[in-house]
Amino acid sequence: MGKRRRARELAVQVLFHMEYNQGDPEEAFELVCTHFESPESVRPFSMDLVKGVVKHRAEIDSRIRKASRNWRLERMSRVDRSVLRLATYEIIFREDIPPKVSIDEAVELGKKFGTDESPAFINGILDNIYNTWVMEKGRPDEPQPE
């Protein structure tokens, strides 16, 4: 498993923990790292992701609400919500990560941590978020042929 995937797994675990224990993200991060014996090599990227989600959570949650037509954010499973927040942060705020990579990684996280329905649910919402974002920006993430 690649370092970035492991870092995303750690970030989802921290975000999930924060669903139950509001507080300092760095304390939550250290607690989860200790509990799951996370390698040092994945921690910097993972912590960047967690801090980004926390910093932009209001906009992230707003985008998830708009994209999940028939689901209230509060009714989603905490795992799915954590995965969606992470991937939405990557899609909207991380230009160094191709959005389609973020979506694929989120689907894999849903398979690992969520229910049988999680991968399709996550994929559908993130696809909607991505398409809306592309329309807002007026450009896709991949160059178009001339």
Coordinates of C-alpha atoms in Angstrom, one line a residue:
M1 CA 0.0 0.0 0.0
G2 CA 1.3 3.4 -0.9
K3 CA 2.2 6.1 1.6
R4 CA -0.5 8.5 0.4
R5 CA -3.2 5.8 0.7
R6 CA -2.0 5.0 4.2
A7 CA -2.0 8.7 5.0
R8 CA -5.6 9.1 3.8
E9 CA -6.6 6.1 5.9
L10 CA -5.1 7.7 8.9
A11 CA -6.8 11.0 8.1
V12 CA -10.2 9.3 7.9
Q13 CA -9.6 7.6 11.2
V14 CA -8.7 11.0 12.8
L15 CA -11.8 12.7 11.3
F16 CA -13.9 9.8 12.4
H17 CA -12.5 10.2 15.9
M18 CA -13.3 13.9 15.9
E19 CA -16.9 13.0 15.1
Y20 CA -17.2 11.7 18.7
N21 CA -14.6 13.9 20.4
Q22 CA -14.6 17.6 19.3
G23 CA -11.4 19.3 20.2
D24 CA -7.9 20.0 19.0
P25 CA -7.1 18.2 15.7
E26 CA -3.5 17.7 16.7
E27 CA -4.4 15.9 20.0
A28 CA -6.9 13.7 18.1
F29 CA -4.2 13.0 15.5
E30 CA -1.6 12.0 18.1
L31 CA -4.1 9.8 19.9
V32 CA -5.1 8.0 16.7
C33 CA -1.5 7.7 15.6
T34 CA -0.5 6.1 18.9
H35 CA -3.5 3.7 18.9
F36 CA -3.1 2.5 15.4
E37 CA 0.8 2.6 15.4
S38 CA 0.9 4.8 12.3
P39 CA 4.3 5.0 10.6
E40 CA 6.1 8.4 10.8
S41 CA 6.4 8.5 7.0
V42 CA 2.7 9.0 6.4
R43 CA 2.1 11.5 9.2
P44 CA 3.0 14.9 7.6
F45 CA 0.7 14.4 4.6
S46 CA -2.1 13.0 6.8
M47 CA -1.9 15.9 9.2
D48 CA -2.0 18.4 6.3
L49 CA -5.2 16.7 5.1
V50 CA -6.8 16.7 8.6
K51 CA -5.9 20.4 9.2
G52 CA -7.3 21.3 5.7
V53 CA -10.6 19.6 6.4
V54 CA -10.9 21.3 9.8
K55 CA -10.0 24.7 8.3
H56 CA -12.5 24.5 5.4
R57 CA -15.2 22.3 7.1
A58 CA -18.0 24.8 6.6
E59 CA -17.5 25.1 2.9
I60 CA -16.9 21.3 2.6
D61 CA -20.1 20.5 4.5
S62 CA -22.0 23.0 2.4
R63 CA -20.8 21.3 -0.8
I64 CA -21.6 17.8 0.5
R65 CA -25.1 19.0 1.5
K66 CA -25.8 20.4 -2.0
A67 CA -24.5 17.3 -3.7
S68 CA -26.4 14.8 -1.6
R69 CA -29.8 15.7 -2.8
N70 CA -31.9 13.3 -0.7
W71 CA -29.5 12.8 2.3
R72 CA -29.0 15.2 5.2
L73 CA -25.4 15.3 6.2
E74 CA -26.3 14.5 9.8
R75 CA -28.0 11.3 8.7
M76 CA -25.0 9.9 6.8
S77 CA -22.8 7.4 8.5
R78 CA -19.9 9.0 10.3
V79 CA -17.5 6.9 8.2
D80 CA -19.0 8.1 4.9
R81 CA -19.1 11.7 6.2
S82 CA -15.4 11.5 7.1
V83 CA -14.4 10.1 3.7
L84 CA -16.6 12.6 1.9
R85 CA -15.1 15.5 3.8
L86 CA -11.5 14.3 3.1
A87 CA -12.1 13.8 -0.6
T88 CA -14.1 17.1 -1.0
Y89 CA -11.2 18.9 0.6
E90 CA -8.8 17.3 -1.8
I91 CA -11.0 18.1 -4.9
I92 CA -11.6 21.7 -4.0
F93 CA -8.5 22.9 -2.2
R94 CA -5.6 20.7 -3.2
E95 CA -4.4 21.5 -6.7
D96 CA -1.5 19.1 -6.3
I97 CA -3.9 16.1 -6.3
P98 CA -5.9 15.3 -9.4
P99 CA -9.6 15.2 -8.4
K100 CA -10.2 11.8 -10.1
V101 CA -7.4 10.4 -7.9
S102 CA -9.2 11.8 -4.8
I103 CA -12.5 10.2 -5.9
D104 CA -10.9 6.8 -6.6
E105 CA -9.1 6.9 -3.3
A106 CA -12.3 7.8 -1.5
V107 CA -14.2 4.9 -3.0
E108 CA -11.4 2.6 -1.8
L109 CA -11.6 4.1 1.7
G110 CA -15.4 3.5 1.6
K111 CA -14.8 -0.2 0.7
K112 CA -12.3 -0.5 3.6
F113 CA -14.1 1.4 6.3
G114 CA -17.8 1.7 5.3
T115 CA -20.7 -0.5 4.5
D116 CA -21.4 -2.4 1.2
E117 CA -23.3 0.7 0.0
S118 CA -20.6 3.2 0.9
P119 CA -18.5 3.0 -2.3
A120 CA -21.4 3.8 -4.6
F121 CA -22.8 6.4 -2.3
I122 CA -19.4 8.1 -1.9
N123 CA -18.7 7.9 -5.7
G124 CA -22.1 9.5 -6.6
I125 CA -21.8 12.4 -4.2
L126 CA -18.2 13.1 -5.1
D127 CA -19.0 12.9 -8.8
N128 CA -21.6 15.6 -8.3
I129 CA -19.2 17.7 -6.2
Y130 CA -16.6 17.4 -8.9
N131 CA -18.9 18.2 -11.8
T132 CA -20.3 21.3 -9.9
W133 CA -16.7 22.4 -9.2
V134 CA -15.7 22.0 -12.8
M135 CA -18.7 24.1 -13.9
E136 CA -17.8 26.8 -11.3
K137 CA -14.2 27.0 -12.4
G138 CA -15.0 26.7 -16.1
R139 CA -12.2 24.2 -16.6
P140 CA -11.7 20.4 -16.2
D141 CA -8.8 19.0 -14.3
E142 CA -7.4 17.5 -17.5
P143 CA -6.2 19.4 -20.6
Q144 CA -8.6 19.3 -23.5
P145 CA -7.4 18.4 -27.0
E146 CA -7.0 21.3 -29.4

